[in-house]
Coordinates of C-alpha atoms and ligand atoms in Angstrom, one line a residue:
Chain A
X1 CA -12.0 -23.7 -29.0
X2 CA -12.8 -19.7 -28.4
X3 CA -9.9 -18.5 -26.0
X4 CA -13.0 -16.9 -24.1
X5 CA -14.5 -20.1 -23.1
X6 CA -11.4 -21.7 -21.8
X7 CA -11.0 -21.5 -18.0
X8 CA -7.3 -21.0 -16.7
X9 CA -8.3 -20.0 -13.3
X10 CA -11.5 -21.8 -11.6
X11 CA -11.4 -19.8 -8.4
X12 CA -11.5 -16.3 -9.4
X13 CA -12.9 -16.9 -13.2
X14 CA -10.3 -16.1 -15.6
X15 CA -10.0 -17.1 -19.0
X16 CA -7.5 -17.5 -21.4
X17 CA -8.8 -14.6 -23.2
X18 CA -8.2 -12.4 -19.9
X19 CA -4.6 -13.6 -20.0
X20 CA -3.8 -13.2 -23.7
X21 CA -4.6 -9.5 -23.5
X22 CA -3.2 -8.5 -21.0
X23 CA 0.1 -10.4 -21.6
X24 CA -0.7 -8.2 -24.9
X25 CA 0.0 -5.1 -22.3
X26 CA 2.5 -6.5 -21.3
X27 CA 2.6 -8.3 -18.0
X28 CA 4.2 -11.4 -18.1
X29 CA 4.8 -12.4 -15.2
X30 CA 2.7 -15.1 -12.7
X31 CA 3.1 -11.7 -10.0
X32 CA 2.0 -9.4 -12.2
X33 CA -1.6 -11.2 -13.8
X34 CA -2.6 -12.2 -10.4
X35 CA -2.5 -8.6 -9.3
X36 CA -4.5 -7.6 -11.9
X37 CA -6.8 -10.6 -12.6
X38 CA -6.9 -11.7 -9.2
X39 CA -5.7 -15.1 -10.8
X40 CA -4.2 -17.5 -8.1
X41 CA -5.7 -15.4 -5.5
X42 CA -9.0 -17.8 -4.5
X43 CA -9.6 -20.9 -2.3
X44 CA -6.7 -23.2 -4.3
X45 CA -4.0 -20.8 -4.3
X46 CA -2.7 -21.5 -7.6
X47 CA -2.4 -24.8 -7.4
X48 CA -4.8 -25.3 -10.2
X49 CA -4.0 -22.9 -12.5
X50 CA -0.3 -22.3 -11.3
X51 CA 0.9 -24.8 -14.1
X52 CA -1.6 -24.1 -16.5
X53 CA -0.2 -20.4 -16.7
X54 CA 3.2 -20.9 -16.5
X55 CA 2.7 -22.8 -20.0
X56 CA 1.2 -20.0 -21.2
X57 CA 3.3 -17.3 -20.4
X58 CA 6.4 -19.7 -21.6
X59 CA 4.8 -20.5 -25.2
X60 CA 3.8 -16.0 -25.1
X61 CA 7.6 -15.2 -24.6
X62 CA 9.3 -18.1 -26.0
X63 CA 11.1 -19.6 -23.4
X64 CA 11.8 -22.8 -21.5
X65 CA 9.0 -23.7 -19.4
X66 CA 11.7 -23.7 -16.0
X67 CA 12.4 -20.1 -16.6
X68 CA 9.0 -19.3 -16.0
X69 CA 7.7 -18.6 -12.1
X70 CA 5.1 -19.7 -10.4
X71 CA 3.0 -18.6 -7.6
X72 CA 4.9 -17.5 -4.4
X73 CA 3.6 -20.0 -1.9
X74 CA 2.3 -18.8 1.3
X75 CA -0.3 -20.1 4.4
X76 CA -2.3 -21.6 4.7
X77 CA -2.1 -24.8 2.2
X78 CA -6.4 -25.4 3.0
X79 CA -8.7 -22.8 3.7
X80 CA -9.3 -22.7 7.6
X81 CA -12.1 -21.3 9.6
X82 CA -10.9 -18.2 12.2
X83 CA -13.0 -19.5 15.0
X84 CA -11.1 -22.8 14.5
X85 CA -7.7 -21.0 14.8
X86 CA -9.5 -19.6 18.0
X87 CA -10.0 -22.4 19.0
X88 CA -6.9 -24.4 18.5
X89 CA -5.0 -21.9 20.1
X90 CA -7.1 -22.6 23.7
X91 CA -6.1 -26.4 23.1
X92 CA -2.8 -25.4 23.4
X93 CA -2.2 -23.6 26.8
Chain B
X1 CA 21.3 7.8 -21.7
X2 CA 20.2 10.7 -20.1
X3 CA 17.1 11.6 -17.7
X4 CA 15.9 14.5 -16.4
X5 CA 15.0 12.9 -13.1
X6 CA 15.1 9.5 -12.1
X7 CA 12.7 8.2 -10.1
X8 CA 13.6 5.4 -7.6
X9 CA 10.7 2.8 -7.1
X10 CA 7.6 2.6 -8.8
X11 CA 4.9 1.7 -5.7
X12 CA 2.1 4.1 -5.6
X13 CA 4.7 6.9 -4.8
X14 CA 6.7 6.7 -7.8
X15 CA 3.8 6.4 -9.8
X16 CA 2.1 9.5 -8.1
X17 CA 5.1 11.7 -8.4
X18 CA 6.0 10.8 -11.9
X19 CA 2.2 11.3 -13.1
X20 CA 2.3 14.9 -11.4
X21 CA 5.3 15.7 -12.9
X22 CA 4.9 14.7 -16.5
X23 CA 1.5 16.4 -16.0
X24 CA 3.3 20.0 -15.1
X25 CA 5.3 19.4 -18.8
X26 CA 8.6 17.6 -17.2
X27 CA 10.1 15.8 -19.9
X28 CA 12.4 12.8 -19.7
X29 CA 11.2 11.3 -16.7
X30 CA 12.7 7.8 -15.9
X31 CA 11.5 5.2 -13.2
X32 CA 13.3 2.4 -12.4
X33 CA 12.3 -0.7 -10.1
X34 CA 14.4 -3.9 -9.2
X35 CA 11.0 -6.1 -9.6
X36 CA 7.6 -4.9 -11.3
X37 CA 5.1 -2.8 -10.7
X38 CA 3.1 -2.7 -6.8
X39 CA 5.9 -5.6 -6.0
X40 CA 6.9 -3.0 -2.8
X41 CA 4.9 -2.3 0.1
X42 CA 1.9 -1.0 -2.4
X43 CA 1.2 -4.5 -3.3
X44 CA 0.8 -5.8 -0.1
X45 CA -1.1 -3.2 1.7
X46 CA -4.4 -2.7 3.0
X47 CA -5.0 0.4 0.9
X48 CA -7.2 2.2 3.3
X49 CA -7.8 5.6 3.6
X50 CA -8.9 7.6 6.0
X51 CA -8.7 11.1 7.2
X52 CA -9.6 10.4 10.8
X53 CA -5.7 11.1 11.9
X54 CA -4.5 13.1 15.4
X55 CA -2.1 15.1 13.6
X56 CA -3.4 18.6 11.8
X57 CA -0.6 17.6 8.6
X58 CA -1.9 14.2 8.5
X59 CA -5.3 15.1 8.7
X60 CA -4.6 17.5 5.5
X61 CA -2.7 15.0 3.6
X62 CA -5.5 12.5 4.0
X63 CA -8.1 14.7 2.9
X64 CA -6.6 16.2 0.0
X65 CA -5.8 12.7 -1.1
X66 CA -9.5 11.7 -0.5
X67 CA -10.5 14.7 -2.8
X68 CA -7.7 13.1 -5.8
X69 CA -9.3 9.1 -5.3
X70 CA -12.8 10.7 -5.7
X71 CA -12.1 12.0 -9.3
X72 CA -9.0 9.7 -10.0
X73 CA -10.4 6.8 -12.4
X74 CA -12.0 9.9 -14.2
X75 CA -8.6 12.5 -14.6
X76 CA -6.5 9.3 -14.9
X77 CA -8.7 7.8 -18.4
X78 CA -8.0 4.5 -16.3
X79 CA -9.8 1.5 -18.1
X80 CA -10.2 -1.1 -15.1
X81 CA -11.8 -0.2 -11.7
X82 CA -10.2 1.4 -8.8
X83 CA -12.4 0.1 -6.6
X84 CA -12.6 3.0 -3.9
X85 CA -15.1 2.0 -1.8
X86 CA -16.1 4.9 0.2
X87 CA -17.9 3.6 3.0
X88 CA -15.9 5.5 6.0
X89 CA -14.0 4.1 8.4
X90 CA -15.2 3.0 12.1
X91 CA -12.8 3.6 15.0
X92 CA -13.4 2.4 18.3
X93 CA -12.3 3.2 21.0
X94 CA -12.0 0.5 23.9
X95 CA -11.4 2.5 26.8
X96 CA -11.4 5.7 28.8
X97 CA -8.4 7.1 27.7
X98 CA -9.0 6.1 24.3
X99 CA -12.3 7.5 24.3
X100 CA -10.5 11.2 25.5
X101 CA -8.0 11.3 22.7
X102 CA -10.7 10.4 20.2
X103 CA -13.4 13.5 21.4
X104 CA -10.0 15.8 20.5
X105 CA -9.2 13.9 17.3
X106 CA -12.6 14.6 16.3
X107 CA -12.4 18.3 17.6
X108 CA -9.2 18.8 15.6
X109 CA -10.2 16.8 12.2
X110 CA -13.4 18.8 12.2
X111 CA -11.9 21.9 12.2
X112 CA -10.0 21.1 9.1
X113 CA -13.5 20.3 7.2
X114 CA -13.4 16.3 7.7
X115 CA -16.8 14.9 7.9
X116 CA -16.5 12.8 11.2
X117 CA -18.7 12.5 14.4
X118 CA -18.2 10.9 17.6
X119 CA -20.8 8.0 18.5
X120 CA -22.2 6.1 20.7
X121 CA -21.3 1.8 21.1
X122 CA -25.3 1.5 19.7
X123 CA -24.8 4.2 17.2
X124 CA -21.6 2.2 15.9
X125 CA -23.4 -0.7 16.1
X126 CA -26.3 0.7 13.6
X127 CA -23.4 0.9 10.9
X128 CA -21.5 -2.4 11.5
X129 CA -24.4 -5.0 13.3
X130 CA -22.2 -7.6 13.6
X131 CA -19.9 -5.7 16.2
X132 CA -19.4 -6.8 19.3
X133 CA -19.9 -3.8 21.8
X134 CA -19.3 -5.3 25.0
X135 CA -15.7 -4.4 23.6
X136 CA -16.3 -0.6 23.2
X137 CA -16.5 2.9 25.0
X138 CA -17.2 4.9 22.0
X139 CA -16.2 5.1 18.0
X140 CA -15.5 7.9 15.9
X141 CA -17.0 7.7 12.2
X142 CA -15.9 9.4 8.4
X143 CA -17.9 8.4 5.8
X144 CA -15.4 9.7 3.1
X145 CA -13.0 7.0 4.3
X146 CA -12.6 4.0 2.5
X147 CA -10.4 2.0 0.5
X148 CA -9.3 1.1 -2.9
X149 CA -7.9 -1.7 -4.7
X150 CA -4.0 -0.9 -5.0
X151 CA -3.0 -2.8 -7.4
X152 CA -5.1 -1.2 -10.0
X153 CA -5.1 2.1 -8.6
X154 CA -1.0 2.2 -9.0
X155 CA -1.9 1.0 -12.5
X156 CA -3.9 4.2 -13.2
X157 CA -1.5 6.5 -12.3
X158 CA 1.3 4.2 -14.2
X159 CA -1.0 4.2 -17.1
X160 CA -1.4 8.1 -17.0
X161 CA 2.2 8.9 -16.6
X162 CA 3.7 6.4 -19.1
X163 CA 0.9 8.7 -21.9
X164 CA 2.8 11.7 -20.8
X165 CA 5.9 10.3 -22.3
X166 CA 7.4 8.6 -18.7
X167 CA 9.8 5.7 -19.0
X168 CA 9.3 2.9 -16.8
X169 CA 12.0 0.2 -16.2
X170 CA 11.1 -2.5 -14.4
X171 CA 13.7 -5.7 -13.2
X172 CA 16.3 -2.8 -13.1
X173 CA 17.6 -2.1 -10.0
X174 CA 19.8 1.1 -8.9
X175 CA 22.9 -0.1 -7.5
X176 CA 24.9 3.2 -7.2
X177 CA 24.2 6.9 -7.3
X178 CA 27.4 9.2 -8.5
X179 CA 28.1 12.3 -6.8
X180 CA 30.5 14.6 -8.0
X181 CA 31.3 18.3 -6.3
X182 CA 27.8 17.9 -4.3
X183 CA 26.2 17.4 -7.3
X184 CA 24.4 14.4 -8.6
X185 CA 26.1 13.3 -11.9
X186 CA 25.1 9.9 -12.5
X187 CA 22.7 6.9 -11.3
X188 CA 23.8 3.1 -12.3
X189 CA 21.8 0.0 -12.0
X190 CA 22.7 -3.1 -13.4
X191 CA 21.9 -2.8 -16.8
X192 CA 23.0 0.6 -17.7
X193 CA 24.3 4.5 -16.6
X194 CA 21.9 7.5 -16.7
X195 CA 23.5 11.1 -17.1
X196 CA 21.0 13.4 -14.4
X197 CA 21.5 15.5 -11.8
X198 CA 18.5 14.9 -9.9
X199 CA 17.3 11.9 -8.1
X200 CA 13.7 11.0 -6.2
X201 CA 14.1 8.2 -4.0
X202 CA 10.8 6.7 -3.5
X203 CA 12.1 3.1 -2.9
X204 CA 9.7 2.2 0.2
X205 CA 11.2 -0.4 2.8
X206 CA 14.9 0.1 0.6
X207 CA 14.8 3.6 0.7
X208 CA 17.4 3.8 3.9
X209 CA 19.9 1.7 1.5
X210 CA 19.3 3.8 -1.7
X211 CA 19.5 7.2 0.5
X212 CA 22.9 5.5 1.7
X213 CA 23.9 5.4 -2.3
X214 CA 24.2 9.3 -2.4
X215 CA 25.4 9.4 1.0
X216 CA 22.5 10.6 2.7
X217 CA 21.9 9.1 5.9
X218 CA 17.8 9.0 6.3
X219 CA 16.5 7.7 10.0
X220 CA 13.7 4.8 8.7
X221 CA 13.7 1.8 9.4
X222 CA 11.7 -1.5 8.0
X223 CA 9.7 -4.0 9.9
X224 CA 7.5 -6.8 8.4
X225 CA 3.8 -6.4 9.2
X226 CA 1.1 -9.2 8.1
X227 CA -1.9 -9.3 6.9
X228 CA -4.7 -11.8 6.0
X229 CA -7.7 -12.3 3.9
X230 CA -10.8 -14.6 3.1
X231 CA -12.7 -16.7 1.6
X232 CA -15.3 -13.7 -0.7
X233 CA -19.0 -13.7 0.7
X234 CA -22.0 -11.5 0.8
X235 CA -21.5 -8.0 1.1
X236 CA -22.3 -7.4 5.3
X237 CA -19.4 -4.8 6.4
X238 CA -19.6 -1.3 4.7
X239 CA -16.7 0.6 6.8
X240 CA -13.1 -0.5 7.6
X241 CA -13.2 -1.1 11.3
X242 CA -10.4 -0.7 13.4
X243 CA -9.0 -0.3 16.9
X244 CA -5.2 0.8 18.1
X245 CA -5.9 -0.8 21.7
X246 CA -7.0 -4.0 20.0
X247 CA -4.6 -3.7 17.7
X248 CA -6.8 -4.6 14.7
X249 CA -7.9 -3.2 11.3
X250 CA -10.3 -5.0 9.2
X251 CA -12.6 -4.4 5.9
X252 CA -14.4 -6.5 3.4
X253 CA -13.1 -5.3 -0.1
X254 CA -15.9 -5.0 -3.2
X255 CA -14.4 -8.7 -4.1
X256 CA -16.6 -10.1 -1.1
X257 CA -13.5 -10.9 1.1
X258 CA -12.1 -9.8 4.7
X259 CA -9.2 -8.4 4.5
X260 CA -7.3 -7.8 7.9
X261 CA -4.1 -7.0 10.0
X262 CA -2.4 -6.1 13.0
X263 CA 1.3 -5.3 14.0
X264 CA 3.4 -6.9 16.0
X265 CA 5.2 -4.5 18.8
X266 CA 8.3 -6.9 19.7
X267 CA 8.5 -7.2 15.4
X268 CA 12.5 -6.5 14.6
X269 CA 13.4 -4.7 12.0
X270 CA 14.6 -5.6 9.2
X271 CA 13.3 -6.6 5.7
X272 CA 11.8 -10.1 6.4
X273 CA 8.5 -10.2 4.6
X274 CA 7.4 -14.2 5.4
X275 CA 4.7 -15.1 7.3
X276 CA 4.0 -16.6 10.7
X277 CA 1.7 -18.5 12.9
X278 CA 2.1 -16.2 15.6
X279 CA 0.1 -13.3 13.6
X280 CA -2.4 -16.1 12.5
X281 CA -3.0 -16.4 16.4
X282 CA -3.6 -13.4 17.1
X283 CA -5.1 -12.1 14.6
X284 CA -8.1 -15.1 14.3
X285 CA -8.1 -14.0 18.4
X286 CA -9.0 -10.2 18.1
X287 CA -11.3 -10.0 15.1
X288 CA -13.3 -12.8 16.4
X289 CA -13.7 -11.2 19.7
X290 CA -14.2 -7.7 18.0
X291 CA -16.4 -8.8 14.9
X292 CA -17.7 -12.6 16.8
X293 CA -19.5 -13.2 12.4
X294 CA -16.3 -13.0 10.9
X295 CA -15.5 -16.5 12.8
X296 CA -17.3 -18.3 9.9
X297 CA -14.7 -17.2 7.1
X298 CA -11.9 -19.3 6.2
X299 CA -8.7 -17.9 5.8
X300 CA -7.4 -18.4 2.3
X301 CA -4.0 -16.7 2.8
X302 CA -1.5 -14.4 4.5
X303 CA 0.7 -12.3 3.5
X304 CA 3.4 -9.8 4.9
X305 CA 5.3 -6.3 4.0
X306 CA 7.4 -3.5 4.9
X307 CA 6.6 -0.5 7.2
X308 CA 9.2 1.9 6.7
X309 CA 9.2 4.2 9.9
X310 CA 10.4 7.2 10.8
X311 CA 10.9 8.6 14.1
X312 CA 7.6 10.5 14.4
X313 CA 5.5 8.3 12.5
X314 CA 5.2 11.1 9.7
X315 CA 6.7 10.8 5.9
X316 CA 9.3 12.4 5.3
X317 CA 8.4 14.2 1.5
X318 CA 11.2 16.9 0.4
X319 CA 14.3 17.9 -0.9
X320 CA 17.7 17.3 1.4
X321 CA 20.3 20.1 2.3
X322 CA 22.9 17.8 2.2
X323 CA 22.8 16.7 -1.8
X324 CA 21.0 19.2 -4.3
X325 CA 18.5 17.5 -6.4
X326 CA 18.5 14.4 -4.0
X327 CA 14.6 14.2 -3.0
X328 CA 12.8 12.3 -0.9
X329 CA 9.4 10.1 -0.4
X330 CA 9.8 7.4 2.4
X331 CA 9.4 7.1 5.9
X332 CA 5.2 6.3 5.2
X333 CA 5.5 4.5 8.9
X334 CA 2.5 2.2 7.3
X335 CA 0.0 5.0 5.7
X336 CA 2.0 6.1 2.4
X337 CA -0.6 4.7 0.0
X338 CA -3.6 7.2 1.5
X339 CA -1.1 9.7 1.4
X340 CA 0.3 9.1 -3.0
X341 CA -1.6 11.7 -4.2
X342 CA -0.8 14.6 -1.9
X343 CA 2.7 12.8 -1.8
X344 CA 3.3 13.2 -5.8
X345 CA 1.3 16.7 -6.2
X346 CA 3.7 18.3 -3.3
X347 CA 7.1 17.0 -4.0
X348 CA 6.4 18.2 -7.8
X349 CA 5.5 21.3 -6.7
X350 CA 9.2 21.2 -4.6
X351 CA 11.0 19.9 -7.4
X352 CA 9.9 22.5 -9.7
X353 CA 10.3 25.4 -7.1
X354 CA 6.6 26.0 -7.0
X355 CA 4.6 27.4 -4.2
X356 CA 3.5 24.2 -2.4
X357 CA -0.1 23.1 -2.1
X358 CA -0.1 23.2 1.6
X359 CA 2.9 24.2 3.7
X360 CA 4.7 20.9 4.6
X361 CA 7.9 22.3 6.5
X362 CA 7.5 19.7 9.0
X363 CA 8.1 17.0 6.8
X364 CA 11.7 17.7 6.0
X365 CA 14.4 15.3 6.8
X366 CA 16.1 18.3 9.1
X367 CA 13.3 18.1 11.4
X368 CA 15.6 14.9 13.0
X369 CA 18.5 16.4 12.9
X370 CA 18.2 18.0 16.6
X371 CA 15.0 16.3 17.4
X372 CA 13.3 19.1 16.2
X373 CA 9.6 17.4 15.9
X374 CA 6.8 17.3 18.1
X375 CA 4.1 16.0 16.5
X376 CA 4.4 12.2 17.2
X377 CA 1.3 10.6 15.5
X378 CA -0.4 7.6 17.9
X379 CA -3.3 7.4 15.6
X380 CA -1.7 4.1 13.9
X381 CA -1.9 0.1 14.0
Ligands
FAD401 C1 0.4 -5.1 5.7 C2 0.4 -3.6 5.3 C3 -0.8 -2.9 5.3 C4 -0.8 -1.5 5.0 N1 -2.0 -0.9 5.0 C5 -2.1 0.4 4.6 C6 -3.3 1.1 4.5 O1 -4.4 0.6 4.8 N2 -3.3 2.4 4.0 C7 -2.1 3.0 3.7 O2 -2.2 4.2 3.3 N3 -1.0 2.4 3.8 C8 -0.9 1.1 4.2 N4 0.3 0.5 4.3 C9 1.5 1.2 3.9 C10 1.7 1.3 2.4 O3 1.8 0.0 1.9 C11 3.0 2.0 2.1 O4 3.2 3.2 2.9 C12 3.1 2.5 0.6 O5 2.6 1.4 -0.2 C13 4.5 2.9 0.3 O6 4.5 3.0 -1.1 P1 5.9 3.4 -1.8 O7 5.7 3.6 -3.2 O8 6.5 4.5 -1.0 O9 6.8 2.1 -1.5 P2 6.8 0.6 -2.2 O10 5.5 0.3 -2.6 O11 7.5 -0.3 -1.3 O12 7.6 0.8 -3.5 C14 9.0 0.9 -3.5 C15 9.6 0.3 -4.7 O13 11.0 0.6 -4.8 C16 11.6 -0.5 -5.4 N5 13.0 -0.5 -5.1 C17 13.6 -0.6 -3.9 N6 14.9 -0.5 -4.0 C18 15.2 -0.3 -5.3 C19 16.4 -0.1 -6.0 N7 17.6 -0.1 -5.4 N8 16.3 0.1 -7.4 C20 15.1 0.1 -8.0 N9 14.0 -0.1 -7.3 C21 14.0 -0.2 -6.0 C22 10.9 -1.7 -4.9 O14 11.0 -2.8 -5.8 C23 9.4 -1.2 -4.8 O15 8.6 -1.6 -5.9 C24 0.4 -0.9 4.6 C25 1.6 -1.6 4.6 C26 1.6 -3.0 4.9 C27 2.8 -3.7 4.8

C-alpha cells in the first residue's frame, strides 16, 4: 500500500509518508514529530497512534521496540467542556 | 574538538544567536542541548508577541523583533510555515487603576512608533464579539501583535544556522565549564571536551545552574507556569486577549484551537513542570467569565514550563565582568520567545565587539549587583 494513504495519526491527519520523511531529516523521536506534525496532539492524545509510531521509529533506527518512547502523558485522559469544569468546581464549595 | 563558541541550549535563543552569528561569518559554532530541539521553555510556550510593553527597552525589543517575524520565513528559506498570525493583541484593562497605567503605556509605546490605540469596552468588543464587557473599563489594541507557531519557527532559525556551517548536538548535556586564569579553557558534557574560550549560556530555566559551572552567580530563578489548549474549531478570535488583573492570556492559533494560560502567584520555584487541577480550576473559571463562548470547547490537554525570572522582569542579554567570554541570554521572566530575534542580533553584535543595534546597558547582569535598576516591568501574566 502507498505510504501516503496510510493513516498513523487519525486526529491530526498524518501519514506514514509525513513520518518517513521527516524521520529522513532526522527527527526520531515521538517528542520531536509531534512538534512538527502535530501528531499525538488531537482529541486521543496518542493513544491511537502512540504505538503505531513507536514501531515505526524502532524498525527506522533499528532498535528494540522498549527503547523507543512514547507520548509523555498528561490531563486530561477525555476531552472536557470548560463550562463543565466551571461547573464542577461550584459543586464543590 | 575545538569550537569557537559554544552555545548552551538550543530554544529559540540558542537558535537566534547562533543564526546571527554564523550569518556575520563566525565559523565553528557549536550548540549543545541535553534533550532536542524546543524541548526547553520554547516548546511549551504561548509564543505571543506583542509590543504593547510598559517599559521603553521592552517596547523596542518587541518591535524590532516584530520587524524580524514579518520577513523571517522569507530571509530564513524555511520550508514549513511559521504561522505568525498577526492579528494584534487585545488588553483589557478591568479597572480604574488599570485603565491609568494603560492611557501611559499607550503614550509611551506610541512614541516609540508602535501602532496601538486605546479603546473603548464597545470598540474592543467590535474586534473580539464574543467578549464579555461587563468585565472591562477599557483595552488597549496593536495590530502588529500576534503570534507564531514555535516549534517551527525555532526550526527555521535551526535550519538557517545549521546551512551556515553550525553544529548542533542534541542529547548532550554540558556538565562542567573549565576556567583557568579567568579565562574559559574548556566546556565538558557527557560525551566529550571542547577546547574554547568563550561560552553563551542560553540554557532557559537551567541557566542559574550552568552560570554556576563557570562560577558566575546569575539572580533567576524558575517557576512552573501552565497552560492549556482545545479541541480546533472555526476561526472566531483574531487577537490574543489578555488581562494582568484577571490574570488570563488567551488566543486561538491558525490550527483552530484555544490556546491559554495564567500564573500562579503562590507558584514556588523550582523546576517542576507537571500539571495540576488547581490551574485547570482556574483557568476554565476566568476565560469563561472573560470570553463566556469559549465554555463550549473541550479541553484536550495541559501542559506546563519554566519562567526563568529575574529581579526586574527584564532579560538579562550580555557579556559578564566577572569571566571574559562568559555571555549571557536568560532571565526572559516569561517573554524570551518575542524577544529571540532582537535577543540573537544584539548579543552577536556584543560578542563580536560591534556597535550594538540599540543601546541595551540596562540589561547587564551588574545592573543587580547594588540594585541598580529601576525599570520593574508590571506589564506581564
Ligand atoms: C506556559 C508558558 C507560556 C509562555 N508564553 C510566552 C509568550 O506568549 N511569548 C513569549 O515571548 N514568551 C513566552 N513564554 C516564555 C518563553 O517560553 C521563554 O522565555 C523562551 O522560550 C526562552 O527560550 P530560551 O531559548 O531562552 O530557553 P529554553 O527554550 O528553555 O531553552 C533552553 C535549552 O537549554 C537546554 N539546556 C539546559 N541545561 C543544559 C545543559 N546543562 N546542557 C545542555 N543544554 C541544556 C534545555 O534542554 C533547553 O532546550 C512562555 C513560557 C511558558 C512556560
Amino acid at each position: 500500500m502507498n505510504e501516503k494513504n496510510i493513516i498513523i495519526c487519525r486526529c491530526e491527519d498524518v501519514t506514514l509518508q509525513d513520518i518517513y520523511r521527516l524521520m529522513n531529516e532526522g527527527y526520531t523521536s515521538f517528542e520531536e514529530l509531534k512538534r512538527i506534525l502535530r501528531i499525538g496532539m488531537g482529541p486521543c492524545q496518542g493513544n491511537t497512534c502512540g504505538q503505531l509510531l513507536q514501531r515505526e521509529i524502532a524498525k527506522f533506527l533499528e532498535v528494540p521496540l522498549d527503547q523507543v518512547k512514547t507520548q509523555k502523558v498528561r490531563p486530561l485522559t477525555t476531552g472536557v467542556k470548560l463550562k463543565s469544569i466551571v461547573e464542577a468546581t461550584k459543586n464543590e464549595r | 574538538m575545538n569550537a569557537e563558541i559554544v552555545i548552551i541550549g538550543a530554544g529559540i535563543s540558542g537558535v537566534s544567536i547562533a543564526y546571527n552569528l554564523a550569518n556575520k561569518g563566525v565559523k565553528n559554532i557549536v550548540v549543545f542541548d541535553s534533550e532536542y530541539l524546543t524541548s526547553g521553555s520554547t516548546g511549551r510556550c504561548g509564543a505571543g508577541v506583542r509590543q504593547q510593553w510598559g517599559t521603553k527597552m521592552n517596547c523596542l525589543l518587541a518591535k524590532k523583533s516584530v520587524e524580524f517575524f514579518e520577513k523571517a520565513q522569507e530571509v530564513l528559506q524555511y520550508p514549513r510555515d511559521i504561522e505568525f498570525k498577526q492579528e494584534g493583541y487585545l488588553i483589557v484593562a478591568t479597572n480604574e487603576l488599570e485603565d491609568e497605567q494603560f492611557t501611559k503605556n499607550v503614550l509611551l509605546q506610541q512614541s516609540l512608533g508602535i501602532p496601538v490605540k486605546k479603546l473603548t469596552p464597545l470598540e474592543a468588543k467590535q474586534i473580539v464579539p464574543h467578549l464579555n464587557i461587563d468585565k472591562i473599563v477599557s483595552a488597549t489594541y496593536c495590530k502588529t501583535d500576534g503570534h507564531l507557531n514555535p516549534f517551527t519557527m525555532t526550526e527555521a532559525y535551526y535550519l538557517a544556522a545549521k546551512r551556515l556551517g553550525v553544529t548542533f548536538y542534541f542529547h548532550e548535556k554540558v556538565t562542567d565549564i573549565i576556567v583557568e586564569n579567568n579565562k574559559i579553557q574548556k566546556v565538558i558534557t557527557n560525551k566529550r571536551e571542547v577546547q574554547t574560550h568563550k561560552v553563551v549560556n542560553a540554557a532557559g530555566g537551567y541557566s542559574k545552574e550552568v552560570a554556576k559551572l563557570a562560577n558566575v552567580d546569575v539572580p533567576v530563578f524558575s517557576e512552573n507556569h501552565e497552560i492549556l489548549v482545545t479541541e480546533p474549531i472555526e476561526k472566531i478570535q483574531g487577537p490574543m486577549v489578555i488581562s494582568f488583573a484577571l490574570n488570563i492570556y488567551c488566543q486561538q492559533v491558525p490550527h483552530g484551537s484555544f490556546i491559554m494560560g495564567r500564573s500562579d502567584p503562590f507558584m514556588p520555584h523550582s523546576h517542576n513542570i507537571e500539571s495540576s487541577w488547581k490551574f485547570l480550576d482556574e483557568m476554565a473559571k476566568t476565560a469563561v467569565g472573560l470570553l463566556p463562548p469559549l465554555g463550549e470547547l473541550r479541553v484536550v490537554r495541559q501542559w506546563g514550563g519554566l519562567y526563568n525570572i529575574s529581579p526586574d522582569r527584564q532579560p538579562i542579554i550580555g557579556g559578564t565582568k566577572e569571566l571574559e567570554g562568559f555571555y549571557l541570554a536568560c532571565g526572559f521572566s516569561g517573554h524570551g520567545f518575542m524577544f529571540a530575534p532582537m535577543t540573537g542580533l544584539l548579543l552577536s553584535e556584543i560578542i563580536l565587539e560591534e556597535p550594538t543595534t540599540i543601546d541595551i546597558n540596562e540589561l547587564h547582569l551588574d545592573r543587580f549587583k547594588d540594585g541598580d535598576f529601576n525599570a520593574y516591568e508590571t506589564s506581564v501574566v
